[in-house]
Amino acid sequence: MKLFRRGRVLQATFGCNPNSSSLGVDVTFLLFGSICASMIALFLGALLRGEQK
Amino acid sequence: MKVARARAEQFGGIVELSRPRALLHVDRQMMRELGYPESPLWQQPEGPLSAPTEVHLVLSRRCAAGCRGCYVDATPQGAALSREEACRILDELAAMGVFHVALGGGEALELDHLFAVAEHARAVGITPNLTTSGLGLDERTAERCKVFGQINVSVDGVGDAYRAARGFDGFPHAERALRLLRAVKREVGINCVVSRSSFEGIGEVARLVRRLNLNELELLRFKPVGRGARLDEELTPEQAKRLWPMARRLVFRHRIRVKLDCSFAPMVFWHKPSARAAAFFGVQGCVAGDVLAAVQPEGQFTGCSFLSSGEDSFRLREKWPTAFAAIRGYVRTAPEPCASCEYLHLCRGGCRAVSRAHGALLDPDPGCPRVQEHRARRPLPVLAQ
């Protein structure tokens, strides 16, 4: 039996970087660690699929 | 949630959302679920992105302000891309699938064709963003700035601290520009260069972000390039270690969004944050020639706007797959102490521009606390009798 694996969000960067000299990365979410990252990945994945439907 | 567009990559693809504004890296299965066709890239081995997600268009080296640390060494008569050249480059970037451009210089607002270039970017599906000093910005110009995605005004200190950092009293102009821009759009923030002498005043800048209800504070590392090469303004080892705790404090105390530029990666990773969270939120070191590229006012494209040697911008698509081999290969060839660092894949050795300014492009970043500790432990050479 072949198991169906759902697609995943691997990385998320929010907003746009206006700085024309280097890449600005939002570190706010980094403060909340890997559990926050996993939850946001699941949430965004579900929203993406919802958008597709 | 609204998907604006997507492009395939070796790992799957990159999906751009217009609401909330975000770029999502998704795996192949998610691309299939979203209805995108199989891509030949999915059969290829791991490598750099098929195109940068973001390109910095340094529209000119022209600016009347004369800031003492200007990294592009801008002057009132500096070189500039013409409207036709800039639009042709944007066409090339759109064909590659680039999502964002950051327009800057020099002072981009001094160029008559800035808004025509921004509108052309929108027309070809690229989000234009802008960095400006805000000098001379009036209500009419602020209204026209709605065409941009995010606009950040450069503010390296509040009041006298601005004058100390930039060499002229521009703070009232910058604050007025922020108010005018904020009156017409939400995506307005501050770019603040963190140097040895401005470090202690960053809290005041964060307070300003809160007071004016701006959407972000972006902290940029001072780099000893351009006119900045003559200044002794790089962070002290103690400041480098305090940077990440300070950024955390600003987030919680002022309840603002704080961004750090890619060159601060070693200062963040020295504190050993969650590597998984850092990878997920795209917190990484030198992404020049991979996530990021720059176009210089003289027409060549470079890994980032601090790196000077590059290729012809009008052949960006053709040159991209094989360009920047040395920078892209840093993770494979890194010397100690980067080679044994658990964050090497994320940090990528810190900032190449700073390393080059200190001697060699492929040396570890000398501002990294781990590198500084490693060098302090190294035995001194024995002098011949």
CSV table of C-alpha atoms in Angstrom, one decimal:
chain,number,residue,atom,x,y,z
A,1,MET,CA,0.0,0.0,0.0
A,2,LYS,CA,1.4,3.4,-1.0
A,3,LEU,CA,0.9,6.1,1.6
A,4,PHE,CA,-0.1,9.5,0.4
A,5,ARG,CA,2.3,12.2,1.7
A,6,ARG,CA,1.0,15.7,1.8
A,7,GLY,CA,3.1,18.6,0.5
A,8,ARG,CA,5.0,20.7,2.9
A,9,VAL,CA,6.0,24.4,3.3
A,10,LEU,CA,9.8,24.3,3.7
A,11,GLN,CA,10.6,28.0,4.3
A,12,ALA,CA,8.6,31.2,4.8
A,13,THR,CA,9.9,34.8,4.6
A,14,PHE,CA,7.4,37.5,5.2
A,15,GLY,CA,7.2,41.0,3.8
A,16,CYS,CA,9.5,42.6,1.2
A,17,ASN,CA,13.1,43.6,1.7
A,18,PRO,CA,13.5,47.3,0.6
A,19,ASN,CA,17.1,47.6,1.4
A,20,SER,CA,19.2,47.7,-1.7
A,21,SER,CA,22.5,46.8,0.0
A,22,SER,CA,21.7,43.5,1.8
A,23,LEU,CA,19.0,41.0,2.6
A,24,GLY,CA,17.0,41.8,5.7
A,25,VAL,CA,15.5,38.9,7.4
A,26,ASP,CA,12.7,39.0,9.9
A,27,VAL,CA,14.1,37.6,13.2
A,28,THR,CA,10.9,38.2,15.2
A,29,PHE,CA,9.6,34.6,14.7
A,30,LEU,CA,13.0,33.2,15.4
A,31,LEU,CA,12.5,34.1,19.0
A,32,PHE,CA,9.7,31.6,19.3
A,33,GLY,CA,11.8,28.6,18.2
A,34,SER,CA,11.2,25.5,16.1
A,35,ILE,CA,7.7,24.7,17.5
A,36,CYS,CA,6.5,28.0,16.2
A,37,ALA,CA,8.2,27.2,12.8
A,38,SER,CA,6.4,23.8,12.6
A,39,MET,CA,3.0,25.3,13.5
A,40,ILE,CA,3.4,28.1,10.9
A,41,ALA,CA,4.5,25.5,8.3
A,42,LEU,CA,1.3,23.4,8.9
A,43,PHE,CA,-0.9,26.5,9.0
A,44,LEU,CA,0.5,27.9,5.7
A,45,GLY,CA,0.3,24.5,4.1
A,46,ALA,CA,-3.4,24.2,5.0
A,47,LEU,CA,-4.1,27.7,3.8
A,48,LEU,CA,-2.4,27.1,0.5
A,49,ARG,CA,-4.4,23.9,-0.1
A,50,GLY,CA,-7.6,25.8,0.9
A,51,GLU,CA,-6.7,28.5,-1.7
A,52,GLN,CA,-6.3,25.9,-4.3
A,53,LYS,CA,-9.7,24.4,-3.7
B,1,MET,CA,-4.4,34.3,1.4
B,2,LYS,CA,-3.7,35.1,-2.3
B,3,VAL,CA,-1.2,33.3,-4.5
B,4,ALA,CA,0.4,35.8,-6.8
B,5,ARG,CA,2.6,33.5,-8.8
B,6,ALA,CA,5.1,30.6,-8.4
B,7,ARG,CA,8.2,29.2,-10.0
B,8,ALA,CA,9.8,25.8,-10.0
B,9,GLU,CA,13.0,25.0,-8.2
B,10,GLN,CA,15.0,21.8,-7.7
B,11,PHE,CA,13.4,21.2,-4.2
B,12,GLY,CA,9.9,22.0,-5.5
B,13,GLY,CA,9.1,25.6,-6.0
B,14,ILE,CA,8.7,29.1,-4.6
B,15,VAL,CA,5.2,30.5,-4.2
B,16,GLU,CA,4.7,34.3,-3.8
B,17,LEU,CA,1.7,35.4,-1.7
B,18,SER,CA,0.4,38.9,-2.1
B,19,ARG,CA,-1.7,38.7,1.0
B,20,PRO,CA,0.0,38.2,3.5
B,21,ARG,CA,3.0,39.3,1.6
B,22,ALA,CA,5.4,36.3,1.7
B,23,LEU,CA,7.6,34.0,-0.3
B,24,LEU,CA,7.1,30.3,0.6
B,25,HIS,CA,9.5,27.5,-0.4
B,26,VAL,CA,7.4,24.4,-0.9
B,27,ASP,CA,8.3,20.8,-1.8
B,28,ARG,CA,7.5,19.1,-5.0
B,29,GLN,CA,4.4,17.4,-3.6
B,30,MET,CA,2.9,20.8,-2.6
B,31,MET,CA,3.6,22.1,-6.1
B,32,ARG,CA,1.7,19.2,-7.5
B,33,GLU,CA,-1.2,19.8,-5.0
B,34,LEU,CA,-1.3,23.4,-6.1
B,35,GLY,CA,-1.7,22.3,-9.7
B,36,TYR,CA,1.7,23.1,-11.1
B,37,PRO,CA,3.2,20.7,-13.7
B,38,GLU,CA,6.2,18.5,-13.2
B,39,SER,CA,9.4,20.5,-13.7
B,40,PRO,CA,12.7,19.3,-15.3
B,41,LEU,CA,14.4,21.1,-12.4
B,42,TRP,CA,13.1,18.3,-10.1
B,43,GLN,CA,15.4,15.9,-11.8
B,44,GLN,CA,18.5,18.1,-11.2
B,45,PRO,CA,21.0,17.7,-8.3
B,46,GLU,CA,20.9,20.2,-5.4
B,47,GLY,CA,22.4,23.6,-6.3
B,48,PRO,CA,21.8,27.3,-6.3
B,49,LEU,CA,18.3,28.7,-7.0
B,50,SER,CA,17.4,28.9,-10.7
B,51,ALA,CA,17.3,32.7,-10.3
B,52,PRO,CA,17.6,35.1,-7.4
B,53,THR,CA,14.3,35.8,-5.6
B,54,GLU,CA,15.4,39.4,-5.1
B,55,VAL,CA,17.7,41.8,-7.0
B,56,HIS,CA,19.1,45.0,-5.8
B,57,LEU,CA,19.0,47.6,-8.5
B,58,VAL,CA,21.5,50.3,-7.6
B,59,LEU,CA,20.0,52.9,-9.9
B,60,SER,CA,22.7,55.4,-9.3
B,61,ARG,CA,25.8,56.6,-7.5
B,62,ARG,CA,24.2,60.0,-7.5
B,63,CYS,CA,23.3,61.7,-4.2
B,64,ALA,CA,23.6,65.2,-2.9
B,65,ALA,CA,23.6,64.3,0.8
B,66,GLY,CA,27.3,63.3,1.0
B,67,CYS,CA,27.0,60.9,4.0
B,68,ARG,CA,30.4,60.2,5.5
B,69,GLY,CA,30.0,56.4,5.4
B,70,CYS,CA,28.3,56.0,2.0
B,71,TYR,CA,29.1,52.5,0.8
B,72,VAL,CA,28.5,53.4,-2.9
B,73,ASP,CA,30.7,56.5,-2.6
B,74,ALA,CA,27.8,58.5,-4.1
B,75,THR,CA,28.4,62.1,-5.3
B,76,PRO,CA,26.1,64.7,-7.0
B,77,GLN,CA,27.4,63.7,-10.4
B,78,GLY,CA,27.7,59.9,-9.9
B,79,ALA,CA,26.8,57.3,-12.6
B,80,ALA,CA,23.2,56.3,-13.1
B,81,LEU,CA,21.3,53.7,-15.1
B,82,SER,CA,19.0,55.3,-17.7
B,83,ARG,CA,15.3,54.6,-17.8
B,84,GLU,CA,15.7,52.4,-20.8
B,85,GLU,CA,18.6,50.4,-19.3
B,86,ALA,CA,16.7,49.9,-16.0
B,87,CYS,CA,13.6,48.7,-17.8
B,88,ARG,CA,15.5,46.4,-20.0
B,89,ILE,CA,17.1,44.8,-16.9
B,90,LEU,CA,13.7,44.5,-15.3
B,91,ASP,CA,12.5,42.6,-18.4
B,92,GLU,CA,15.4,40.2,-18.1
B,93,LEU,CA,14.7,39.7,-14.3
B,94,ALA,CA,11.0,39.1,-15.0
B,95,ALA,CA,11.9,36.5,-17.6
B,96,MET,CA,14.0,34.7,-14.9
B,97,GLY,CA,11.2,34.7,-12.4
B,98,VAL,CA,12.6,37.3,-9.9
B,99,PHE,CA,9.9,38.3,-7.4
B,100,HIS,CA,11.2,41.5,-5.8
B,101,VAL,CA,13.6,44.4,-6.6
B,102,ALA,CA,15.0,46.8,-4.1
B,103,LEU,CA,15.6,50.1,-5.7
B,104,GLY,CA,18.3,52.3,-4.2
B,105,GLY,CA,21.5,54.1,-4.9
B,106,GLY,CA,22.6,56.8,-4.4
B,107,GLU,CA,19.4,58.6,-3.7
B,108,ALA,CA,16.9,57.1,-6.1
B,109,LEU,CA,14.3,59.9,-5.5
B,110,GLU,CA,16.8,62.3,-7.2
B,111,LEU,CA,16.2,60.4,-10.5
B,112,ASP,CA,13.4,61.7,-12.7
B,113,HIS,CA,12.7,58.3,-14.0
B,114,LEU,CA,12.4,56.5,-10.7
B,115,PHE,CA,8.6,56.2,-10.8
B,116,ALA,CA,8.6,55.1,-14.4
B,117,VAL,CA,11.0,52.3,-13.5
B,118,ALA,CA,8.9,51.3,-10.5
B,119,GLU,CA,5.7,51.2,-12.7
B,120,HIS,CA,7.6,49.1,-15.3
B,121,ALA,CA,8.5,46.7,-12.5
B,122,ARG,CA,4.8,46.3,-11.6
B,123,ALA,CA,3.9,45.9,-15.2
B,124,VAL,CA,6.2,42.9,-15.6
B,125,GLY,CA,5.1,41.3,-12.3
B,126,ILE,CA,8.0,42.3,-10.0
B,127,THR,CA,7.3,44.1,-6.7
B,128,PRO,CA,9.5,47.3,-6.5
B,129,ASN,CA,10.7,48.3,-3.0
B,130,LEU,CA,12.6,51.4,-2.1
B,131,THR,CA,15.3,52.7,0.2
B,132,THR,CA,15.6,56.5,0.5
B,133,SER,CA,17.1,59.1,2.8
B,134,GLY,CA,13.7,61.0,2.5
B,135,LEU,CA,15.5,64.3,1.8
B,136,GLY,CA,13.3,66.5,-0.3
B,137,LEU,CA,10.3,64.2,-0.2
B,138,ASP,CA,7.1,66.2,-0.4
B,139,GLU,CA,3.4,65.3,-0.2
B,140,ARG,CA,3.0,64.8,-3.9
B,141,THR,CA,6.0,62.5,-4.1
B,142,ALA,CA,4.8,60.6,-1.1
B,143,GLU,CA,1.5,60.0,-2.9
B,144,ARG,CA,3.4,58.6,-5.9
B,145,CYS,CA,5.3,56.2,-3.6
B,146,LYS,CA,2.2,54.0,-3.3
B,147,VAL,CA,3.6,52.1,-6.3
B,148,PHE,CA,6.2,50.6,-4.1
B,149,GLY,CA,5.8,47.5,-1.9
B,150,GLN,CA,7.9,48.4,1.2
B,151,ILE,CA,9.7,51.7,1.6
B,152,ASN,CA,12.3,52.2,4.3
B,153,VAL,CA,13.8,55.6,5.2
B,154,SER,CA,17.5,55.5,6.3
B,155,VAL,CA,17.7,56.7,9.9
B,156,ASP,CA,20.9,55.9,11.7
B,157,GLY,CA,20.1,57.7,14.9
B,158,VAL,CA,17.6,60.1,16.4
B,159,GLY,CA,18.4,63.9,16.6
B,160,ASP,CA,22.1,64.5,17.1
B,161,ALA,CA,22.9,60.9,16.7
B,162,TYR,CA,21.7,61.1,13.1
B,163,ARG,CA,24.2,64.0,12.5
B,164,ALA,CA,27.0,62.1,14.2
B,165,ALA,CA,26.4,59.0,12.0
B,166,ARG,CA,25.8,60.7,8.7
B,167,GLY,CA,27.7,64.0,9.0
B,168,PHE,CA,24.8,66.4,8.4
B,169,ASP,CA,21.6,67.3,10.2
B,170,GLY,CA,19.0,65.3,8.2
B,171,PHE,CA,16.9,63.9,11.0
B,172,PRO,CA,14.0,66.4,10.8
B,173,HIS,CA,13.8,65.7,7.0
B,174,ALA,CA,13.8,61.9,7.5
B,175,GLU,CA,11.1,62.1,10.2
B,176,ARG,CA,8.9,64.3,8.0
B,177,ALA,CA,9.4,61.9,5.1
B,178,LEU,CA,8.4,59.0,7.4
B,179,ARG,CA,5.2,60.8,8.5
B,180,LEU,CA,4.3,61.7,4.9
B,181,LEU,CA,4.8,58.2,3.6
B,182,ARG,CA,3.0,56.6,6.6
B,183,ALA,CA,0.0,58.8,5.8
B,184,VAL,CA,-0.3,57.2,2.4
B,185,LYS,CA,0.7,53.6,3.0
B,186,ARG,CA,1.2,51.0,5.8
B,187,GLU,CA,4.5,49.4,4.5
B,188,VAL,CA,6.9,52.0,5.7
B,189,GLY,CA,9.9,51.3,7.9
B,190,ILE,CA,13.4,52.4,8.9
B,191,ASN,CA,16.8,51.2,7.8
B,192,CYS,CA,19.3,51.8,10.5
B,193,VAL,CA,23.1,51.2,10.1
B,194,VAL,CA,24.5,49.7,13.3
B,195,SER,CA,28.0,51.0,13.8
B,196,ARG,CA,30.4,51.2,16.8
B,197,SER,CA,29.2,54.7,17.6
B,198,SER,CA,25.5,54.3,16.8
B,199,PHE,CA,25.1,51.0,18.7
B,200,GLU,CA,23.9,52.5,22.0
B,201,GLY,CA,21.3,54.8,20.2
B,202,ILE,CA,19.4,52.0,18.5
B,203,GLY,CA,16.8,51.9,21.2
B,204,GLU,CA,15.8,55.5,20.4
B,205,VAL,CA,15.4,54.5,16.7
B,206,ALA,CA,13.2,51.6,17.8
B,207,ARG,CA,11.1,54.0,19.9
B,208,LEU,CA,10.6,56.1,16.8
B,209,VAL,CA,9.4,53.1,14.8
B,210,ARG,CA,6.8,52.5,17.6
B,211,ARG,CA,5.8,56.2,17.9
B,212,LEU,CA,5.3,56.6,14.1
B,213,ASN,CA,3.5,53.2,13.9
B,214,LEU,CA,5.9,51.9,11.2
B,215,ASN,CA,5.9,48.3,10.2
B,216,GLU,CA,9.6,47.4,10.6
B,217,LEU,CA,13.0,48.3,11.8
B,218,GLU,CA,15.7,46.8,9.7
B,219,LEU,CA,19.2,46.8,11.3
B,220,LEU,CA,22.1,46.9,8.9
B,221,ARG,CA,25.7,46.1,9.8
B,222,PHE,CA,28.2,48.8,9.1
B,223,LYS,CA,30.6,47.5,6.4
B,224,PRO,CA,34.0,49.1,5.7
B,225,VAL,CA,33.4,49.7,2.0
B,226,GLY,CA,33.1,52.9,-0.1
B,227,ARG,CA,33.6,56.0,2.0
B,228,GLY,CA,33.0,53.8,5.0
B,229,ALA,CA,36.4,52.1,4.4
B,230,ARG,CA,38.0,55.2,5.9
B,231,LEU,CA,36.0,55.0,9.1
B,232,ASP,CA,36.8,52.9,12.2
B,233,GLU,CA,33.2,52.1,12.8
B,234,GLU,CA,32.9,48.3,12.8
B,235,LEU,CA,31.3,46.7,15.9
B,236,THR,CA,33.6,45.9,18.8
B,237,PRO,CA,33.7,42.2,19.8
B,238,GLU,CA,31.6,42.9,22.8
B,239,GLN,CA,28.9,44.8,20.7
B,240,ALA,CA,28.9,41.9,18.2
B,241,LYS,CA,27.9,39.5,21.0
B,242,ARG,CA,25.3,42.0,22.4
B,243,LEU,CA,23.6,42.5,19.0
B,244,TRP,CA,21.2,39.5,19.0
B,245,PRO,CA,20.1,40.0,22.7
B,246,MET,CA,19.5,43.7,21.8
B,247,ALA,CA,17.4,42.8,18.8
B,248,ARG,CA,15.3,40.4,21.0
B,249,ARG,CA,14.8,43.1,23.6
B,250,LEU,CA,13.7,45.6,21.0
B,251,VAL,CA,11.0,43.2,19.7
B,252,PHE,CA,9.6,42.6,23.2
B,253,ARG,CA,10.0,46.0,24.7
B,254,HIS,CA,8.6,48.0,21.7
B,255,ARG,CA,6.4,45.3,20.1
B,256,ILE,CA,7.9,46.0,16.7
B,257,ARG,CA,9.1,43.9,13.9
B,258,VAL,CA,12.9,43.8,13.7
B,259,LYS,CA,14.9,42.6,10.7
B,260,LEU,CA,18.6,41.9,10.7
B,261,ASP,CA,20.6,42.0,7.5
B,262,CYS,CA,22.3,38.9,6.2
B,263,SER,CA,25.7,40.1,7.3
B,264,PHE,CA,24.6,39.8,11.0
B,265,ALA,CA,24.2,36.0,10.7
B,266,PRO,CA,27.4,35.2,12.6
B,267,MET,CA,26.3,37.4,15.5
B,268,VAL,CA,23.0,35.6,15.7
B,269,PHE,CA,24.3,32.1,15.3
B,270,TRP,CA,26.9,32.6,18.0
B,271,HIS,CA,24.0,32.5,20.5
B,272,LYS,CA,22.9,29.1,19.1
B,273,PRO,CA,19.3,29.7,18.2
B,274,SER,CA,17.1,26.9,16.9
B,275,ALA,CA,18.7,25.9,13.5
B,276,ARG,CA,15.4,24.5,12.4
B,277,ALA,CA,13.6,27.7,13.0
B,278,ALA,CA,16.4,29.8,11.4
B,279,ALA,CA,16.2,27.6,8.3
B,280,PHE,CA,12.4,27.8,8.1
B,281,PHE,CA,12.3,31.6,8.5
B,282,GLY,CA,15.2,32.1,6.0
B,283,VAL,CA,17.7,33.5,8.6
B,284,GLN,CA,21.0,32.9,6.8
B,285,GLY,CA,24.3,34.5,6.1
B,286,CYS,CA,25.8,35.4,2.7
B,287,VAL,CA,23.2,34.6,0.0
B,288,ALA,CA,24.9,36.6,-2.7
B,289,GLY,CA,24.7,35.0,-6.1
B,290,ASP,CA,22.0,32.7,-4.9
B,291,VAL,CA,18.9,34.2,-3.3
B,292,LEU,CA,20.3,37.6,-4.0
B,293,ALA,CA,22.0,39.5,-6.9
B,294,ALA,CA,22.6,43.2,-7.6
B,295,VAL,CA,22.9,45.4,-10.6
B,296,GLN,CA,25.4,48.2,-10.5
B,297,PRO,CA,24.8,51.7,-12.1
B,298,GLU,CA,27.6,50.9,-14.5
B,299,GLY,CA,25.6,48.0,-15.9
B,300,GLN,CA,27.3,44.9,-14.4
B,301,PHE,CA,25.6,42.4,-12.2
B,302,THR,CA,27.2,41.3,-8.9
B,303,GLY,CA,26.5,38.8,-6.1
B,304,CYS,CA,25.3,41.7,-3.9
B,305,SER,CA,25.7,45.5,-4.1
B,306,PHE,CA,28.8,45.4,-1.9
B,307,LEU,CA,30.7,43.2,-4.3
B,308,SER,CA,32.2,44.9,-7.3
B,309,SER,CA,33.4,42.3,-9.8
B,310,GLY,CA,30.6,41.0,-11.9
B,311,GLU,CA,29.1,40.2,-15.3
B,312,ASP,CA,27.1,42.0,-18.0
B,313,SER,CA,23.6,42.7,-16.6
B,314,PHE,CA,22.0,42.3,-19.9
B,315,ARG,CA,23.1,38.6,-20.0
B,316,LEU,CA,22.1,37.8,-16.5
B,317,ARG,CA,19.9,34.9,-17.5
B,318,GLU,CA,22.6,33.3,-19.6
B,319,LYS,CA,25.4,33.8,-17.0
B,320,TRP,CA,23.4,33.0,-13.8
B,321,PRO,CA,23.8,29.1,-13.7
B,322,THR,CA,27.7,29.3,-13.6
B,323,ALA,CA,28.3,32.7,-12.0
B,324,PHE,CA,29.6,33.3,-8.5
B,325,ALA,CA,31.2,29.8,-8.2
B,326,ALA,CA,33.6,30.9,-5.4
B,327,ILE,CA,30.9,32.5,-3.2
B,328,ARG,CA,28.4,29.7,-3.8
B,329,GLY,CA,31.1,27.1,-3.0
B,330,TYR,CA,32.0,28.6,0.4
B,331,VAL,CA,30.2,25.9,2.5
B,332,ARG,CA,32.2,23.2,0.7
B,333,THR,CA,35.5,24.9,1.0
B,334,ALA,CA,35.2,26.8,4.3
B,335,PRO,CA,38.4,26.9,6.4
B,336,GLU,CA,38.3,26.7,10.3
B,337,PRO,CA,36.6,27.7,12.4
B,338,CYS,CA,33.7,27.8,9.9
B,339,ALA,CA,34.4,24.2,8.8
B,340,SER,CA,33.5,22.8,12.2
B,341,CYS,CA,30.7,25.2,13.0
B,342,GLU,CA,27.2,23.5,13.3
B,343,TYR,CA,25.6,26.6,11.7
B,344,LEU,CA,27.9,26.7,8.6
B,345,HIS,CA,25.0,25.7,6.2
B,346,LEU,CA,23.0,28.6,7.5
B,347,CYS,CA,25.6,31.2,8.2
B,348,ARG,CA,27.7,30.5,5.1
B,349,GLY,CA,30.7,32.2,6.7
B,350,GLY,CA,29.1,35.5,7.4
B,351,CYS,CA,29.6,38.5,5.1
B,352,ARG,CA,31.8,38.1,2.0
B,353,ALA,CA,32.0,41.8,1.5
B,354,VAL,CA,33.4,42.4,5.0
B,355,SER,CA,35.9,39.5,4.6
B,356,ARG,CA,37.1,41.0,1.3
B,357,ALA,CA,37.4,44.4,2.9
B,358,HIS,CA,39.7,42.8,5.5
B,359,GLY,CA,41.8,41.0,3.0
B,360,ALA,CA,40.3,37.9,1.2
B,361,LEU,CA,36.8,37.2,-0.1
B,362,LEU,CA,36.9,33.6,1.1
B,363,ASP,CA,38.2,34.2,4.6
B,364,PRO,CA,35.8,33.6,7.5
B,365,ASP,CA,34.0,36.8,8.5
B,366,PRO,CA,36.4,38.7,10.9
B,367,GLY,CA,33.4,40.2,12.8
B,368,CYS,CA,32.1,36.7,13.9
B,369,PRO,CA,32.6,36.1,17.6
B,370,ARG,CA,33.5,32.5,17.0
B,371,VAL,CA,36.2,33.5,14.5
B,372,GLN,CA,37.5,36.1,16.9
B,373,GLU,CA,37.7,33.5,19.7
B,374,HIS,CA,39.4,31.0,17.3
B,375,ARG,CA,42.0,33.6,16.3
B,376,ALA,CA,42.6,34.6,20.0
B,377,ARG,CA,43.4,30.9,20.8
B,378,ARG,CA,45.8,30.4,17.8
B,379,PRO,CA,49.4,30.2,19.0
B,380,LEU,CA,51.6,33.1,18.0
B,381,PRO,CA,54.2,32.4,15.3
B,382,VAL,CA,57.7,31.8,16.7
B,383,LEU,CA,60.1,34.4,15.4
B,384,ALA,CA,63.5,33.3,14.0
B,385,GLN,CA,66.5,34.1,16.2
